[in-house]
Amino acid sequence: MPPIARSLFLILVAAAAPLVAQQTVPTSNPDEPEYILPSADIQRILHTDKNFATLDYVSPDGDHFLVPKVNELSTLALMSKKTLRLAEMELRPQTNRLWVLDTWGIYDFRFYSLKDRRFVDVDLPEGSFASDFTWSPDGARIAFLAHLPDHTEVWTADAATGKTRSWSTAPVMATAAANAGQGQRASEMLQWTPEGTLLTLLVPPARGPEPVDDRMPQGPLTRHTRPEPVPNPTYRFLMRDEHDEDLFEYYTTSQLAELSPGKKPALLGSPSMYESISLSPDGRDVLAVHMERPFSFLTSYRGFPRRTEVLDRKGAVVSTLAYAPLREGNMRGPGDDAGSARRDFAWRPDGAGLAYLQRAPKAHGDAGAAN
């Protein structure tokens, strides 16, 4: 090769080398969708702690307030786990709790003492959330559900020191009766007894494996309307078949139990689809509401049959106070008279039985009264 041609060849090779190197660097595929993060300023705003002290859940002794810290954001890892969406209830089968209690919520809390004018910090396990706070009668402790990464337990925290402890390692069924909101209303599934023990709803120890879906159809899948008009709102997640019904019952059936530190849980009565429990002021009886079959493919779980009962401390039924049949849309079930149905039962603070709401009968000729 002539010297001039050889020199030109080497110059061309040297000039092309950076281009070759550039082409070997992997680049993102423009046709592949990717997550795009907002600007740094917006990220800073989203991650700024918005929690502030609201003193509205005071202890019975009037000294300590619960001050929760709520996380408004979740993560892809938490959001992507398996979720069952059945009759408008979103359930996490891996942890036996509601979807909202598995993804975000109260990640930390502390106490504020009026007497000492100071905050008391509480240490919670990393990666956990808390709900269903319930003060002890003397105001010295607060019980709550600790939603750990793989299950839920009953924990307590000392108001004076902030020290926490696991009350029992028995897994809790935090679905139908759990407090899904992030407010500080009293729990409907965690109750202190006069003896200092705790009543709650556990995963039934002998419930067996999750119902298996038989993929072989027994016949065609059909849907039938009712013979009478049934106005229904639009629901996102309704049950579709018998397997969904079995899953719903499996993940909402819980065992009423009494917990004592260092002791095996005392099981009370038989498992049921409990939606709430409330201990009487004297500690002798439990007001319980639970769902029953038949379910429906047309409405949410809020329309399923419900029975309100009084149980003794061993879990046996003392009396049945009310029964609400299946409701689909605005259709009332057989025997359901909205004008006389008793509802919203609650123990009287003075211990003299129960109070409830009942609509007064319409006056003669009052056809335009509200239903």
Coordinates of C-alpha atoms in Angstrom, one line a residue:
M1 CA 0.0 0.0 0.0
P2 CA 1.4 3.4 -0.9
P3 CA 2.5 5.5 2.1
I4 CA -0.1 8.2 1.5
A5 CA -2.9 5.7 1.1
R6 CA -1.7 3.9 4.2
S7 CA -1.7 7.1 6.3
L8 CA -5.2 8.0 5.1
F9 CA -6.4 4.4 6.1
L10 CA -5.0 4.8 9.6
I11 CA -6.6 8.2 10.1
L12 CA -10.0 6.8 9.0
V13 CA -9.7 3.8 11.4
A14 CA -8.8 6.1 14.3
A15 CA -11.7 8.4 13.5
A16 CA -14.1 5.5 13.3
A17 CA -13.0 3.9 16.6
P18 CA -15.1 6.2 18.9
L19 CA -18.1 5.6 16.7
V20 CA -17.7 1.9 17.1
A21 CA -17.3 2.2 20.9
Q22 CA -20.4 4.4 21.0
Q23 CA -22.5 1.8 19.2
T24 CA -21.5 -1.0 21.6
V25 CA -22.9 0.9 24.6
P26 CA -26.4 -0.6 25.5
T27 CA -29.2 1.9 25.1
S28 CA -32.8 1.7 26.3
N29 CA -35.4 0.6 23.8
P30 CA -37.6 3.5 22.9
D31 CA -40.5 1.1 22.3
E32 CA -40.2 -0.4 25.8
P33 CA -42.3 1.5 28.4
E34 CA -40.3 2.7 31.5
Y35 CA -41.2 4.5 34.7
I36 CA -40.4 8.2 34.5
L37 CA -39.6 9.9 37.8
P38 CA -40.8 13.5 38.4
S39 CA -38.4 16.4 38.9
A40 CA -36.2 16.5 42.0
D41 CA -38.4 19.3 43.5
I42 CA -41.6 17.3 43.1
Q43 CA -39.9 14.2 44.6
R44 CA -38.8 16.3 47.6
I45 CA -42.4 17.4 48.1
L46 CA -43.8 13.9 47.9
H47 CA -41.3 12.6 50.4
T48 CA -41.7 15.4 52.9
D49 CA -43.2 14.2 56.2
K50 CA -46.7 15.7 56.3
N51 CA -47.5 14.3 59.7
F52 CA -48.4 16.6 62.5
A53 CA -49.7 16.0 66.1
T54 CA -53.4 15.7 66.4
L55 CA -54.4 15.2 70.0
D56 CA -57.8 13.4 69.6
Y57 CA -57.4 9.9 70.9
V58 CA -56.8 10.3 74.7
S59 CA -56.2 7.5 77.2
P60 CA -58.9 6.7 79.8
D61 CA -56.9 8.4 82.5
G62 CA -56.8 11.7 80.5
D63 CA -53.0 11.9 80.4
H64 CA -51.7 10.4 77.2
F65 CA -52.6 10.9 73.5
L66 CA -51.8 8.6 70.6
V67 CA -50.0 10.4 67.8
P68 CA -49.8 8.3 64.7
K69 CA -47.5 8.8 61.7
V70 CA -49.1 7.8 58.4
N71 CA -47.2 7.0 55.2
E72 CA -49.1 8.2 52.1
L73 CA -46.8 6.4 49.6
S74 CA -46.2 2.7 49.0
T75 CA -43.7 0.7 47.0
L76 CA -43.8 -1.4 43.9
A77 CA -42.7 -4.4 45.9
L78 CA -45.7 -4.1 48.3
M79 CA -48.2 -3.2 45.5
S80 CA -47.2 -6.1 43.3
K81 CA -48.0 -8.9 45.7
K82 CA -50.9 -11.2 45.1
T83 CA -54.3 -9.7 45.9
L84 CA -57.7 -11.3 45.9
R85 CA -60.5 -8.9 45.0
L86 CA -63.8 -10.5 46.1
A87 CA -67.2 -8.8 46.5
E88 CA -65.5 -5.4 46.9
M89 CA -63.1 -6.7 49.6
E90 CA -59.4 -6.7 48.7
L91 CA -57.5 -9.4 50.6
R92 CA -53.9 -10.5 50.8
P93 CA -53.7 -14.3 51.1
Q94 CA -50.0 -14.4 52.1
T95 CA -50.7 -12.3 55.3
N96 CA -54.4 -12.8 56.0
R97 CA -55.2 -9.1 56.1
L98 CA -56.7 -6.4 54.0
W99 CA -54.8 -5.0 51.0
V100 CA -54.7 -1.5 52.5
L101 CA -53.1 -2.9 55.7
D102 CA -50.4 -4.5 53.6
T103 CA -49.3 -1.6 51.5
W104 CA -49.4 1.7 53.4
G105 CA -50.7 3.3 56.6
I106 CA -49.5 3.9 60.1
Y107 CA -45.8 3.0 60.0
D108 CA -44.9 4.6 63.4
F109 CA -46.6 6.3 66.4
R110 CA -45.7 8.0 69.7
F111 CA -47.5 9.3 72.8
Y112 CA -47.9 12.8 74.1
S113 CA -48.2 13.3 77.9
L114 CA -50.2 16.2 79.0
K115 CA -48.8 16.0 82.6
D116 CA -45.2 15.9 81.5
R117 CA -45.6 18.0 78.3
R118 CA -43.5 15.7 76.3
F119 CA -43.6 13.1 73.5
V120 CA -42.7 9.5 74.0
D121 CA -41.3 7.6 71.0
V122 CA -42.3 4.1 70.2
D123 CA -40.2 1.6 68.3
L124 CA -41.9 -0.6 65.7
P125 CA -40.4 -3.4 63.7
E126 CA -39.0 -2.4 60.3
G127 CA -41.3 -2.8 57.4
S128 CA -44.5 -3.1 59.5
F129 CA -47.8 -1.1 59.8
A130 CA -50.2 -0.7 62.8
S131 CA -53.9 -0.4 63.2
D132 CA -56.8 -1.1 65.6
F133 CA -55.5 0.8 68.6
T134 CA -57.3 0.1 71.9
W135 CA -56.4 1.7 75.3
S136 CA -56.3 -0.5 78.3
P137 CA -58.9 0.5 81.0
D138 CA -56.3 2.1 83.2
G139 CA -54.7 4.1 80.3
A140 CA -51.2 2.6 81.0
R141 CA -50.9 0.7 77.8
I142 CA -52.4 0.6 74.3
A143 CA -53.0 -2.6 72.3
F144 CA -52.8 -2.7 68.5
L145 CA -52.4 -5.0 65.5
A146 CA -48.8 -5.1 64.3
H147 CA -48.9 -5.9 60.6
L148 CA -45.5 -7.6 60.2
P149 CA -44.1 -8.6 56.7
D150 CA -45.6 -12.1 56.8
H151 CA -48.4 -12.1 59.3
T152 CA -50.3 -10.0 61.9
E153 CA -49.8 -10.1 65.7
V154 CA -51.3 -8.4 68.7
W155 CA -48.8 -6.1 70.4
T156 CA -48.9 -3.6 73.2
A157 CA -47.1 -0.4 73.9
D158 CA -46.4 1.2 77.3
A159 CA -47.6 4.8 77.3
A160 CA -45.0 6.0 79.9
T161 CA -41.9 4.4 78.3
G162 CA -42.9 3.6 74.7
K163 CA -41.7 0.1 75.1
T164 CA -43.5 -2.4 72.9
R165 CA -43.9 -6.2 73.2
S166 CA -45.6 -8.9 71.2
W167 CA -48.6 -10.1 73.2
S168 CA -48.9 -13.4 71.3
T169 CA -47.3 -14.9 68.2
A170 CA -50.7 -16.4 67.1
P171 CA -51.5 -15.0 63.6
V172 CA -54.5 -12.6 63.5
M173 CA -57.2 -12.6 60.8
A174 CA -57.1 -8.9 59.9
T175 CA -59.7 -8.9 57.2
A176 CA -63.5 -8.4 57.7
A177 CA -63.3 -6.9 61.2
A178 CA -60.0 -5.0 60.9
N179 CA -59.9 -1.2 60.8
A180 CA -59.1 -0.4 57.2
G181 CA -59.1 3.4 57.8
Q182 CA -56.1 5.3 59.2
G183 CA -58.2 7.1 61.8
Q184 CA -58.1 6.5 65.5
R185 CA -61.5 5.1 66.2
A186 CA -61.8 2.2 68.6
S187 CA -61.1 -1.3 67.3
E188 CA -63.9 -3.7 66.5
M189 CA -61.7 -6.8 66.8
L190 CA -59.4 -6.0 69.7
Q191 CA -60.9 -5.7 73.2
W192 CA -59.4 -5.4 76.7
T193 CA -61.0 -7.5 79.4
P194 CA -61.3 -6.5 83.1
E195 CA -58.8 -9.2 83.9
G196 CA -56.1 -7.5 81.7
T197 CA -56.3 -10.1 78.9
L198 CA -57.2 -9.3 75.3
L199 CA -60.0 -10.7 73.0
T200 CA -59.3 -10.8 69.3
L201 CA -59.9 -12.7 66.1
L202 CA -57.3 -15.2 65.0
V203 CA -56.7 -17.3 61.9
P204 CA -58.5 -20.6 62.8
P205 CA -55.7 -23.0 63.9
A206 CA -57.3 -26.0 62.0
R207 CA -58.7 -24.2 58.9
G208 CA -56.7 -26.3 56.5
P209 CA -55.3 -25.3 53.1
E210 CA -56.7 -22.7 50.7
P211 CA -59.7 -24.0 48.6
V212 CA -58.5 -25.5 45.3
D213 CA -60.0 -24.2 42.1
D214 CA -61.4 -27.1 40.1
R215 CA -60.5 -26.1 36.5
M216 CA -62.8 -28.7 35.0
P217 CA -66.2 -27.0 34.4
Q218 CA -69.3 -28.8 35.6
G219 CA -71.4 -27.0 33.0
P220 CA -71.7 -23.6 31.2
L221 CA -71.2 -20.4 33.1
T222 CA -74.5 -18.6 33.2
R223 CA -75.8 -15.3 34.7
H224 CA -79.5 -14.8 35.5
T225 CA -81.3 -11.6 36.3
R226 CA -83.9 -11.5 39.0
P227 CA -87.6 -11.6 38.1
E228 CA -88.1 -8.2 39.7
P229 CA -86.2 -5.0 39.0
V230 CA -82.9 -4.8 41.0
P231 CA -81.2 -1.4 40.6
N232 CA -77.5 -1.9 41.3
P233 CA -74.6 0.5 41.5
T234 CA -71.4 -0.3 39.5
Y235 CA -69.1 -2.5 41.5
R236 CA -65.4 -3.0 40.6
F237 CA -64.8 -6.5 42.1
L238 CA -67.7 -8.9 42.4
M239 CA -67.4 -12.7 42.9
R240 CA -67.7 -14.7 39.7
D241 CA -68.1 -18.4 40.7
E242 CA -68.3 -20.9 43.6
H243 CA -64.5 -20.9 44.0
D244 CA -64.6 -17.1 44.7
E245 CA -67.3 -17.8 47.3
D246 CA -65.1 -20.4 49.0
L247 CA -62.1 -18.1 49.0
F248 CA -64.1 -15.3 50.5
E249 CA -65.3 -17.5 53.3
Y250 CA -61.8 -18.9 53.8
Y251 CA -60.2 -15.5 54.3
T252 CA -62.9 -13.9 56.4
T253 CA -63.6 -16.8 58.8
S254 CA -61.9 -16.1 62.1
Q255 CA -61.6 -17.7 65.6
L256 CA -62.6 -15.6 68.7
A257 CA -59.8 -16.1 71.2
E258 CA -58.6 -14.7 74.5
L259 CA -54.9 -13.9 74.7
S260 CA -52.7 -13.8 77.8
P261 CA -48.9 -13.1 77.8
G262 CA -46.9 -16.3 77.8
K263 CA -49.9 -18.5 77.5
K264 CA -51.5 -20.4 74.6
P265 CA -54.6 -18.6 73.2
A266 CA -57.9 -19.7 74.7
L267 CA -60.3 -20.4 71.8
L268 CA -63.9 -19.3 72.4
G269 CA -66.7 -21.0 70.5
S270 CA -66.5 -22.0 66.8
P271 CA -64.9 -20.0 63.9
S272 CA -67.3 -17.7 62.1
M273 CA -67.2 -14.8 59.6
Y274 CA -66.9 -12.2 62.3
E275 CA -67.3 -8.6 61.3
S276 CA -67.0 -7.0 64.8
I277 CA -66.8 -7.9 68.5
S278 CA -67.5 -5.7 71.5
L279 CA -67.0 -6.7 75.1
S280 CA -69.7 -5.6 77.7
P281 CA -68.5 -3.2 80.4
D282 CA -68.7 -5.9 83.1
G283 CA -66.7 -8.3 80.9
R284 CA -69.3 -11.1 80.9
D285 CA -70.6 -11.0 77.4
V286 CA -69.5 -10.2 73.8
L287 CA -71.7 -8.4 71.2
A288 CA -70.8 -10.1 67.9
V289 CA -71.8 -9.4 64.3
H290 CA -70.9 -12.0 61.6
M291 CA -71.7 -12.6 58.0
E292 CA -73.5 -15.6 56.7
R293 CA -74.2 -17.4 53.4
P294 CA -75.9 -17.1 50.9
F295 CA -73.5 -14.8 49.0
S296 CA -74.3 -13.0 45.8
F297 CA -72.7 -12.3 42.4
L298 CA -74.6 -9.1 42.1
T299 CA -73.6 -7.1 45.2
S300 CA -70.7 -6.4 47.5
Y301 CA -70.1 -8.1 50.9
R302 CA -71.9 -5.2 52.5
G303 CA -75.1 -6.7 51.2
F304 CA -74.5 -10.2 52.5
P305 CA -76.6 -11.6 55.4
R306 CA -75.6 -10.6 58.9
R307 CA -76.5 -11.9 62.3
T308 CA -76.1 -9.9 65.5
E309 CA -75.7 -12.1 68.7
V310 CA -74.7 -11.9 72.3
L311 CA -72.1 -14.5 73.3
D312 CA -70.9 -15.5 76.7
R313 CA -67.1 -15.4 77.6
K314 CA -66.8 -19.0 76.4
G315 CA -68.2 -18.2 72.9
A316 CA -71.6 -19.8 73.3
V317 CA -74.6 -17.9 71.9
V318 CA -76.8 -16.3 74.6
S319 CA -79.3 -14.6 72.4
T320 CA -79.8 -13.5 68.8
L321 CA -80.7 -9.8 68.5
A322 CA -81.1 -9.2 64.8
Y323 CA -80.8 -10.8 61.4
A324 CA -80.4 -8.9 58.1
P325 CA -81.0 -11.0 55.0
L326 CA -79.3 -10.7 51.7
R327 CA -79.6 -7.3 50.0
E328 CA -79.0 -6.8 46.3
G329 CA -79.1 -3.2 45.2
N330 CA -82.1 -1.5 46.8
M331 CA -84.0 -4.8 47.1
R332 CA -84.9 -5.8 50.6
G333 CA -84.8 -9.4 51.6
P334 CA -87.9 -11.4 52.7
G335 CA -89.1 -10.4 56.1
D336 CA -86.9 -7.3 56.2
D337 CA -89.0 -4.4 57.4
A338 CA -86.9 -1.3 57.3
G339 CA -89.4 0.5 59.4
S340 CA -89.0 -1.8 62.4
A341 CA -85.5 -3.3 62.0
R342 CA -83.2 -2.8 65.0
R343 CA -79.6 -1.9 64.1
D344 CA -76.3 -0.4 65.4
F345 CA -76.3 -2.2 68.8
A346 CA -73.9 -1.0 71.4
W347 CA -73.2 -1.6 75.1
R348 CA -74.4 1.2 77.4
P349 CA -71.5 2.7 79.3
D350 CA -73.4 2.3 82.6
G351 CA -73.5 -1.5 82.0
A352 CA -77.3 -1.6 81.9
G353 CA -77.6 -3.6 78.8
L354 CA -77.6 -2.6 75.1
A355 CA -78.7 0.5 73.2
Y356 CA -79.8 0.4 69.6
L357 CA -81.4 2.4 66.8
Q358 CA -84.9 1.7 65.6
R359 CA -87.0 3.9 63.3
A360 CA -90.2 5.2 64.9
P361 CA -93.4 4.0 63.1
K362 CA -94.9 6.5 60.7
A363 CA -97.8 8.6 61.8
H364 CA -101.2 7.9 60.2
G365 CA -101.3 9.5 56.8
D366 CA -97.5 10.4 56.8
A367 CA -97.0 8.8 53.4
G368 CA -94.2 11.3 52.4
A369 CA -92.0 10.4 55.4
A370 CA -88.4 9.4 54.5
N371 CA -87.6 5.7 54.4

